[in-house]
Tab-separated table of C-alpha atoms in Angstrom:
chain	number	residue	atom	x	y	z
A	1	MET	CA	2.187	-6.754	6.622
A	2	ALA	CA	-0.725	-4.603	7.838
A	3	ASP	CA	-3.278	-6.092	10.438
A	4	THR	CA	-6.691	-5.525	9.052
A	5	GLU	CA	-9.774	-5.273	10.237
A	6	VAL	CA	-12.970	-4.434	8.659
A	7	LYS	CA	-16.620	-2.909	8.928
A	8	ALA	CA	-18.727	-3.951	5.999
A	9	GLY	CA	-20.144	-1.183	3.705
A	10	LYS	CA	-18.992	1.017	0.573
A	11	ILE	CA	-15.296	0.877	1.637
A	12	TYR	CA	-14.482	-2.165	-0.104
A	13	ALA	CA	-15.595	-0.646	-3.533
A	14	ALA	CA	-14.203	2.537	-2.881
A	15	ILE	CA	-10.813	1.120	-2.096
A	16	SER	CA	-10.997	-0.906	-5.250
A	17	ASN	CA	-11.695	2.139	-7.398
A	18	VAL	CA	-8.648	3.976	-5.698
A	19	MET	CA	-6.506	0.632	-6.667
A	20	ALA	CA	-7.651	0.965	-10.224
A	21	ALA	CA	-7.014	4.861	-10.574
A	22	ILE	CA	-3.572	5.333	-8.938
A	23	ASN	CA	-0.477	5.066	-10.908
A	24	ALA	CA	3.180	3.503	-9.809
A	25	VAL	CA	5.026	5.199	-7.104
A	26	GLY	CA	8.991	4.939	-7.945
A	27	LYS	CA	12.077	5.596	-5.898
A	28	ASN	CA	12.063	9.134	-6.735
A	29	GLN	CA	14.169	10.320	-3.458
A	30	LYS	CA	17.749	9.921	-2.583
A	31	ASN	CA	19.273	9.693	0.653
A	32	GLN	CA	22.095	12.028	0.715
A	33	LYS	CA	24.252	10.376	3.191
A	34	GLN	CA	24.073	6.617	2.439
A	35	GLY	CA	23.233	7.454	-1.350
A	36	PHE	CA	20.163	4.806	-1.802
A	37	MET	CA	17.051	5.861	-3.766
A	38	TYR	CA	13.796	5.423	-1.806
A	39	ARG	CA	10.147	6.185	-2.067
A	40	GLY	CA	9.034	9.219	-0.231
A	41	VAL	CA	5.820	9.848	1.909
A	42	ASP	CA	5.073	13.061	-0.283
A	43	ASP	CA	5.340	10.833	-3.379
A	44	VAL	CA	2.636	8.487	-2.131
A	45	MET	CA	0.382	10.996	-0.991
A	46	ASN	CA	0.637	13.012	-4.187
A	47	ALA	CA	-0.108	9.569	-6.206
A	48	LEU	CA	-2.913	8.899	-3.831
A	49	TYR	CA	-4.718	12.248	-3.339
A	50	PRO	CA	-6.471	12.429	-6.634
A	51	ALA	CA	-8.276	9.047	-6.125
A	52	LEU	CA	-9.063	9.424	-2.581
A	53	SER	CA	-10.742	12.619	-3.168
A	54	GLU	CA	-12.480	11.035	-6.060
A	55	TYR	CA	-13.656	8.168	-4.496
A	56	HIS	CA	-14.349	9.887	-0.805
A	57	VAL	CA	-11.954	7.875	1.049
A	58	PHE	CA	-9.998	9.385	4.055
A	59	ILE	CA	-7.592	8.143	6.340
A	60	VAL	CA	-7.327	8.852	10.185
A	61	PRO	CA	-4.217	7.660	12.075
A	62	GLN	CA	-4.146	6.560	15.805
A	63	ILE	CA	-1.078	5.650	17.586
A	64	ILE	CA	-1.487	2.536	19.648
A	65	GLU	CA	1.765	2.321	20.991
A	66	GLN	CA	5.107	4.353	21.233
A	67	LYS	CA	8.613	3.701	22.411
A	68	ARG	CA	11.529	6.273	22.472
A	69	GLU	CA	15.026	5.707	23.345
A	70	GLU	CA	18.423	7.516	23.262
A	71	ARG	CA	21.303	6.238	21.024
A	72	ARG	CA	24.654	7.576	20.315
A	73	THR	CA	26.524	7.979	17.321
A	74	ASN	CA	30.119	6.603	16.747
A	75	SER	CA	31.004	10.329	17.001
A	76	GLY	CA	29.327	10.435	20.560
A	77	ASN	CA	26.178	12.732	19.628
A	78	VAL	CA	22.785	11.575	20.677
A	79	LEU	CA	20.039	10.382	18.576
A	80	LEU	CA	16.423	10.207	19.376
A	81	TYR	CA	14.947	6.738	18.079
A	82	SER	CA	11.223	6.291	18.053
A	83	ILE	CA	8.823	3.095	17.129
A	84	CYS	CA	5.392	3.921	16.768
A	85	GLN	CA	2.824	1.437	16.239
A	86	ILE	CA	-0.242	2.974	14.079
A	87	ARG	CA	-3.809	2.033	13.147
A	88	PHE	CA	-4.798	3.927	9.891
A	89	ARG	CA	-8.595	3.758	9.433
A	90	PHE	CA	-9.607	3.947	6.046
A	91	TYR	CA	-13.301	5.600	5.710
A	92	THR	CA	-15.423	6.295	3.189
A	93	ASP	CA	-18.566	8.458	3.013
A	94	ASP	CA	-21.098	5.844	4.265
A	95	GLY	CA	-18.974	5.550	7.698
A	96	SER	CA	-17.603	1.969	6.337
A	97	TYR	CA	-14.015	1.487	7.158
A	98	VAL	CA	-11.003	-0.737	6.724
A	99	ASP	CA	-8.347	-0.813	9.420
A	100	ALA	CA	-4.479	-1.374	9.095
A	101	VAL	CA	-2.111	-1.525	11.724
A	102	THR	CA	1.732	-0.892	10.666
A	103	ILE	CA	4.982	0.053	12.415
A	104	GLY	CA	7.135	2.759	11.789
A	105	GLU	CA	10.303	3.714	12.988
A	106	GLY	CA	12.298	7.087	12.955
A	107	MET	CA	15.574	8.245	14.300
A	108	ASP	CA	16.547	11.984	14.587
A	109	SER	CA	18.875	14.384	16.167
A	110	GLY	CA	16.178	16.861	16.954
A	111	ASP	CA	12.361	16.650	17.464
A	112	LYS	CA	11.684	14.876	14.225
A	113	ALA	CA	12.021	11.104	15.318
A	114	THR	CA	8.172	10.837	15.827
A	115	ASN	CA	7.093	12.569	12.754
A	116	LYS	CA	9.496	10.232	10.698
A	117	ALA	CA	8.082	6.984	12.283
A	118	MET	CA	4.459	8.058	11.713
A	119	ALA	CA	5.348	8.828	7.861
A	120	VAL	CA	6.883	5.403	7.436
A	121	ALA	CA	4.112	3.755	9.200
A	122	PHE	CA	1.748	5.648	6.840
A	123	LYS	CA	3.461	4.888	3.537
A	124	TYR	CA	3.764	1.259	4.144
A	125	ALA	CA	-0.140	1.090	5.381
A	126	CYS	CA	-0.995	2.979	1.879
A	127	PHE	CA	1.260	0.465	-0.002
A	128	GLN	CA	-0.198	-2.380	1.461
A	129	VAL	CA	-4.012	-1.431	1.542
A	130	PHE	CA	-4.132	-0.239	-1.997
A	131	CYS	CA	-1.223	-2.361	-3.631
A	132	ILE	CA	0.363	0.591	-5.056
A	133	PRO	CA	2.447	-0.615	-8.082
A	134	THR	CA	5.956	0.175	-7.813
A	135	VAL	CA	8.855	0.754	-10.244
A	136	GLU	CA	12.465	0.151	-9.739
A	137	MET	CA	14.961	2.764	-10.123
A	138	ASN	CA	17.930	2.140	-12.331
A	139	ASP	CA	21.326	1.391	-10.627
A	140	PRO	CA	23.106	4.233	-8.783
A	141	ASP	CA	25.659	4.034	-11.839
A	142	GLY	CA	22.675	4.693	-14.097
A	143	ASP	CA	23.999	7.868	-15.665
A	144	THR	CA	26.640	6.060	-17.455
A	145	PRO	CA	25.997	4.394	-20.811
A	146	ASP	CA	25.059	0.962	-19.631
A	147	PRO	CA	22.211	-0.753	-21.434
A	148	ILE	CA	18.760	-0.397	-19.927
A	149	GLU	CA	17.545	-3.920	-20.895
A	150	PRO	CA	18.919	-5.891	-17.750
A	151	SER	CA	17.120	-3.528	-15.324
A	152	GLN	CA	13.820	-3.713	-17.447
A	153	GLU	CA	14.058	-7.429	-17.282
A	154	ALA	CA	14.611	-7.525	-13.427
A	155	GLN	CA	11.771	-5.291	-13.127
A	156	GLN	CA	9.752	-7.678	-15.624
A	157	LYS	CA	10.644	-10.558	-13.296
A	158	GLU	CA	9.724	-8.672	-10.138
A	159	ILE	CA	6.080	-7.641	-11.526
A	160	ASP	CA	5.786	-11.258	-12.932
A	161	ALA	CA	6.528	-12.743	-9.294
A	162	ALA	CA	4.233	-10.526	-7.383
A	163	ASN	CA	1.215	-11.086	-10.118
A	164	ASN	CA	1.696	-14.842	-9.486
A	165	SER	CA	1.664	-14.746	-5.751
A	166	PRO	CA	-1.407	-15.997	-4.109
A	167	ILE	CA	-3.961	-13.487	-2.531
A	168	ASP	CA	-4.470	-13.323	1.273
A	169	LYS	CA	-7.784	-13.297	3.278
A	170	THR	CA	-8.340	-9.735	3.301
A	171	LYS	CA	-8.398	-9.556	-0.398
A	172	ILE	CA	-10.591	-12.681	-0.794
A	173	SER	CA	-12.849	-10.787	1.780
A	174	VAL	CA	-12.678	-7.614	-0.588
A	175	ILE	CA	-13.737	-9.211	-3.765
A	176	ARG	CA	-16.555	-11.340	-2.277
A	177	ASN	CA	-17.727	-8.074	-0.765
A	178	THR	CA	-17.382	-6.261	-4.156
A	179	ILE	CA	-19.131	-8.972	-6.137
A	180	ALA	CA	-22.017	-9.099	-3.591
A	181	SER	CA	-22.206	-5.419	-4.068
A	182	LYS	CA	-22.698	-5.770	-7.925
A	183	GLY	CA	-25.183	-8.348	-7.519
A	184	LEU	CA	-22.939	-10.989	-9.436
A	185	LYS	CA	-22.163	-14.524	-8.881
A	186	GLU	CA	-18.934	-15.558	-7.081
A	187	SER	CA	-19.127	-18.685	-9.551
A	188	SER	CA	-19.003	-16.704	-12.429
A	189	ILE	CA	-15.864	-14.793	-11.641
A	190	LEU	CA	-14.209	-17.954	-10.709
A	191	GLU	CA	-14.990	-19.609	-13.985
A	192	HIS	CA	-14.019	-16.584	-15.799
A	193	TYR	CA	-10.493	-16.812	-14.353
A	194	GLY	CA	-10.425	-20.696	-14.577
A	195	VAL	CA	-9.876	-21.378	-10.831
A	196	LYS	CA	-12.078	-23.384	-8.334
A	197	SER	CA	-11.579	-20.965	-5.406
A	198	PHE	CA	-10.673	-17.611	-4.282
A	199	GLU	CA	-7.880	-19.084	-2.526
A	200	ALA	CA	-6.386	-20.345	-5.555
A	201	MET	CA	-6.688	-16.798	-7.349
A	202	SER	CA	-3.301	-15.030	-7.931
A	203	PHE	CA	-2.739	-11.306	-7.177
A	204	GLY	CA	-2.560	-10.485	-11.204
A	205	MET	CA	-6.085	-12.321	-11.692
A	206	TRP	CA	-7.257	-10.620	-8.195
A	207	ASN	CA	-6.314	-7.206	-9.606
A	208	ASN	CA	-7.737	-7.714	-12.786
A	209	ALA	CA	-10.931	-8.770	-11.518
A	210	MET	CA	-11.248	-5.852	-9.230
A	211	GLN	CA	-10.794	-3.150	-12.054
A	212	LEU	CA	-13.244	-5.189	-14.023
A	213	LEU	CA	-15.744	-5.071	-11.130
A	214	GLY	CA	-15.192	-1.478	-10.606
A	215	LYS	CA	-16.827	-0.741	-13.879
A	216	TYR	CA	-20.153	-2.433	-12.921
A	217	PRO	CA	-22.727	-0.561	-11.159
A	218	ASP	CA	-23.941	-1.589	-7.630
A	219	LYS	CA	-26.906	-3.385	-7.583
A	220	ALA	CA	-30.041	-1.648	-6.606
């Protein structure tokens, strides 16, 4: 999970607007050696760019710590292994920001180990800060005429579980600051969703509330 620090300002509303604008990112890339599907960093960038540009959010990375070592494969070849702890600072146009610290691991036989580690850290920082929705690919045997209902049912269960999970302190801080920026009352939001506190709010409620709040103008 990302370790976050915040500086108050427009960044809260900007992030909620980006969240409302982005679409799901599916597992569209295939690992050729091991055959599994994964979500590539290019897919994440392509999904995020229009929303980041529209709502004036940009991301600045800073490597906090890096570890490198050599490992040998079963065939005796040398692989370079890199672990990077990186702070990603999400800015908006008033200078306010949110920090997210994630760890990326990368392995390569040439000079790309650090690049891979940075890409992984960036991808998961974006997934966690923007709560990017995901869609699961079909089974690797998906080209056979198997019925699609089981995979859809499993996908729906995953979505329901995510929507019913409680929100963390960062999301509580985000919604409270957004409510304040709109000049609304916290009690009216809690009453609307039938909860006594933001700690009792589920992710599904929070996500819906942030989308609704994004349609309100900021208070004068």
